[in-house]
mmCIF file of C-alpha atoms in Angstrom:
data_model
loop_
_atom_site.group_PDB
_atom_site.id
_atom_site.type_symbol
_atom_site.label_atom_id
_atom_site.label_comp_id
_atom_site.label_asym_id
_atom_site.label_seq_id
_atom_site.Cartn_x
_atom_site.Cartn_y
_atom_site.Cartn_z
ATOM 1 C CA UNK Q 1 -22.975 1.872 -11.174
ATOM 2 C CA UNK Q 2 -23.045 4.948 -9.697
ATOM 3 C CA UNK Q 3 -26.685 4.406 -8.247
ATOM 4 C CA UNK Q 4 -25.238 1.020 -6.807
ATOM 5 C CA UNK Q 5 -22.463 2.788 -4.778
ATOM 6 C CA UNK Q 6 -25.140 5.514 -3.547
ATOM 7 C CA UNK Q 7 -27.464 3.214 -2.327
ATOM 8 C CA UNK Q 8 -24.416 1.590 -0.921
ATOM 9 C CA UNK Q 9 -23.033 4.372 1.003
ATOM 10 C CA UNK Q 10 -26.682 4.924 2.424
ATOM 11 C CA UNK Q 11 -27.265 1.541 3.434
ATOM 12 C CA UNK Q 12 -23.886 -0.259 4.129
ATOM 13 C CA UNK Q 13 -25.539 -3.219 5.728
ATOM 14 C CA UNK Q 14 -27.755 -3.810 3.360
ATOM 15 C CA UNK Q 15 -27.008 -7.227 1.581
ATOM 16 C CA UNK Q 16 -26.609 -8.541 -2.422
ATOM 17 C CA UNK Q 17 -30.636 -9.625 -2.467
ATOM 18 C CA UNK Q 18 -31.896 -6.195 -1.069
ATOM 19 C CA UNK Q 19 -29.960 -4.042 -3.207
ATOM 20 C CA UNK Q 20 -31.406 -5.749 -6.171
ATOM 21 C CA UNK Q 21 -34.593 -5.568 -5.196
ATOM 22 C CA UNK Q 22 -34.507 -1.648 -4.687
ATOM 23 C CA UNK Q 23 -32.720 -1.292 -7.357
ATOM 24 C CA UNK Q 24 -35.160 -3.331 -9.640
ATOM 25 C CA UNK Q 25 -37.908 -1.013 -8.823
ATOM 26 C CA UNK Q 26 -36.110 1.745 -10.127
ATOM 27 C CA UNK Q 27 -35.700 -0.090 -13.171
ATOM 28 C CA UNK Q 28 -32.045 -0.466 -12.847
ATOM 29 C CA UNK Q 29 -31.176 -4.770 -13.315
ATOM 30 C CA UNK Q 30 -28.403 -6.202 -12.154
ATOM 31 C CA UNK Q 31 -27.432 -9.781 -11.174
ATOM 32 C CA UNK Q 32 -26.791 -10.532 -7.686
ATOM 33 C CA UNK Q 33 -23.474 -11.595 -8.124
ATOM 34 C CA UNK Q 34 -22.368 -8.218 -9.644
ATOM 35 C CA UNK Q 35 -23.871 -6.428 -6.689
ATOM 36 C CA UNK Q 36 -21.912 -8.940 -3.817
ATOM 37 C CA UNK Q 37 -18.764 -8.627 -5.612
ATOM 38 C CA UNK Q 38 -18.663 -4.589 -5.727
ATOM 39 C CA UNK Q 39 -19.675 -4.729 -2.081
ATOM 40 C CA UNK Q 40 -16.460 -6.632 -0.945
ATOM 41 C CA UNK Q 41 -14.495 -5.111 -2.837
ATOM 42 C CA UNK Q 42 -16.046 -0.964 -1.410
ATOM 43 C CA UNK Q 43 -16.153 -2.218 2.173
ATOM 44 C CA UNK Q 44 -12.630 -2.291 3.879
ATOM 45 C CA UNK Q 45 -11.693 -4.722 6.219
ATOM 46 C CA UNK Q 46 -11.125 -3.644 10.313
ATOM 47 C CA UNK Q 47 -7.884 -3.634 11.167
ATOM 48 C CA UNK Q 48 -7.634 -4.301 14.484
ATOM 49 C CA UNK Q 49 -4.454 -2.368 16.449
ATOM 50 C CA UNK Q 50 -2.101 -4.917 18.032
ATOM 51 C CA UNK Q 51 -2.443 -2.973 21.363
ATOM 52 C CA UNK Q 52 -5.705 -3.638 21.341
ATOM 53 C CA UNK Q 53 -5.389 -7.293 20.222
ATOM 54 C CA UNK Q 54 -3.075 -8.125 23.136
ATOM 55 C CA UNK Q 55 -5.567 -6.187 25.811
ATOM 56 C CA UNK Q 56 -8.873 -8.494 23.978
ATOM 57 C CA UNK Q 57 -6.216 -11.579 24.947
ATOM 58 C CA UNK Q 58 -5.602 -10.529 28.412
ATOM 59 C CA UNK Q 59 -9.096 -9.511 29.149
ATOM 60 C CA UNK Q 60 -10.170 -13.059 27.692
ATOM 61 C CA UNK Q 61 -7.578 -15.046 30.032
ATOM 62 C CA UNK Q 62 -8.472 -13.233 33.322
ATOM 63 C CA UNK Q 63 -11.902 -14.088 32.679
ATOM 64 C CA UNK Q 64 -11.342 -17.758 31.595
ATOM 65 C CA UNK Q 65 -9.621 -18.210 34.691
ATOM 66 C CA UNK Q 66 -12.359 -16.613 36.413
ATOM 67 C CA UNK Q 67 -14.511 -19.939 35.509
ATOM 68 C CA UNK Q 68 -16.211 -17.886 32.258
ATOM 69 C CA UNK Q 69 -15.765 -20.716 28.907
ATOM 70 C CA UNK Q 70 -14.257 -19.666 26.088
ATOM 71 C CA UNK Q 71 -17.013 -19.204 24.287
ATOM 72 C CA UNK Q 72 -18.716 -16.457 26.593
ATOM 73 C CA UNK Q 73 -15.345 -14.344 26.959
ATOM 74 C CA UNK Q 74 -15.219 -14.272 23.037
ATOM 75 C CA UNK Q 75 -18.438 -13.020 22.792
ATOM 76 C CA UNK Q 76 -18.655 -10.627 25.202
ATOM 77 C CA UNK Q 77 -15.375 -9.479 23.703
ATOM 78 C CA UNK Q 78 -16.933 -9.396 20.658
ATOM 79 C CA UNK Q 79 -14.679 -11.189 18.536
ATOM 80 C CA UNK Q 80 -14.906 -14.825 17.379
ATOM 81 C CA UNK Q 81 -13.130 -17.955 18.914
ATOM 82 C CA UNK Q 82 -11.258 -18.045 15.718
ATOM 83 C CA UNK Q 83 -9.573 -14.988 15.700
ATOM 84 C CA UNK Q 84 -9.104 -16.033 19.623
ATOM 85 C CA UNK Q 85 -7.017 -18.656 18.242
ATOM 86 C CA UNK Q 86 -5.766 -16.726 15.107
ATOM 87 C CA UNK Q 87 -4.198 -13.661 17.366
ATOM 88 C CA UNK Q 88 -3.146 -15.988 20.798
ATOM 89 C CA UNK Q 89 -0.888 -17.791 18.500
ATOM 90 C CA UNK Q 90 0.320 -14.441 16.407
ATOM 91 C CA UNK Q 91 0.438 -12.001 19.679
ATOM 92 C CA UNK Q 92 0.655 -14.465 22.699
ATOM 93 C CA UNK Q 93 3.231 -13.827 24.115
ATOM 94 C CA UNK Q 94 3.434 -10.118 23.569
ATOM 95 C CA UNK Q 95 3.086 -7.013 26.093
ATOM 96 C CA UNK Q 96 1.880 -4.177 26.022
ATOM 97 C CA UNK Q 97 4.766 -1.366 26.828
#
């Protein structure tokens, strides 16, 4: 376990399949389900401020109404169309002081 969460910490993108590889040829054997289940459980999720939430929303509608899709303003916002949707209906008509 402990060889898991070092290997972890040094390579925090690497996935379920990977680890168990490098770990099998150090002898150590673990199923892949073990491995994807500590992951999720070691990584925490982003929490994303709702300052910056509301700015990501504005940023998206002046540029949607600059003729950009959807689409494009959520990805060069970096964030998904779902939490587009997800946050516009939880912070939309919030502003920022």
């Amino acid at each position: 376990m402990r060889r898991i969460d070092e290997l972890h910490l040094e390579h925090p993108f690497m996935g379920a399949r990977m680890l168990r590889r490098v770990l099998a040829r150090q002898g150590i054997f673990v199923g892949r389900r073990h491995l994807g289940g500590i992951k999720e459980k070691d990584m925490p999720r982003k929490k994303t401020s709702p300052e910056r939430i509301i700015s990501l929303l504005r940023q998206i509608e002046v540029q949607m109404a600059s003729g950009v899709t959807l689409p494009q303003a959520c990805k060069q916002a970096q964030i998904s169309t779902q939490s587009y949707y997800r946050w516009r209906q939880e912070f939309g008509g919030l502003q920022v002081d």
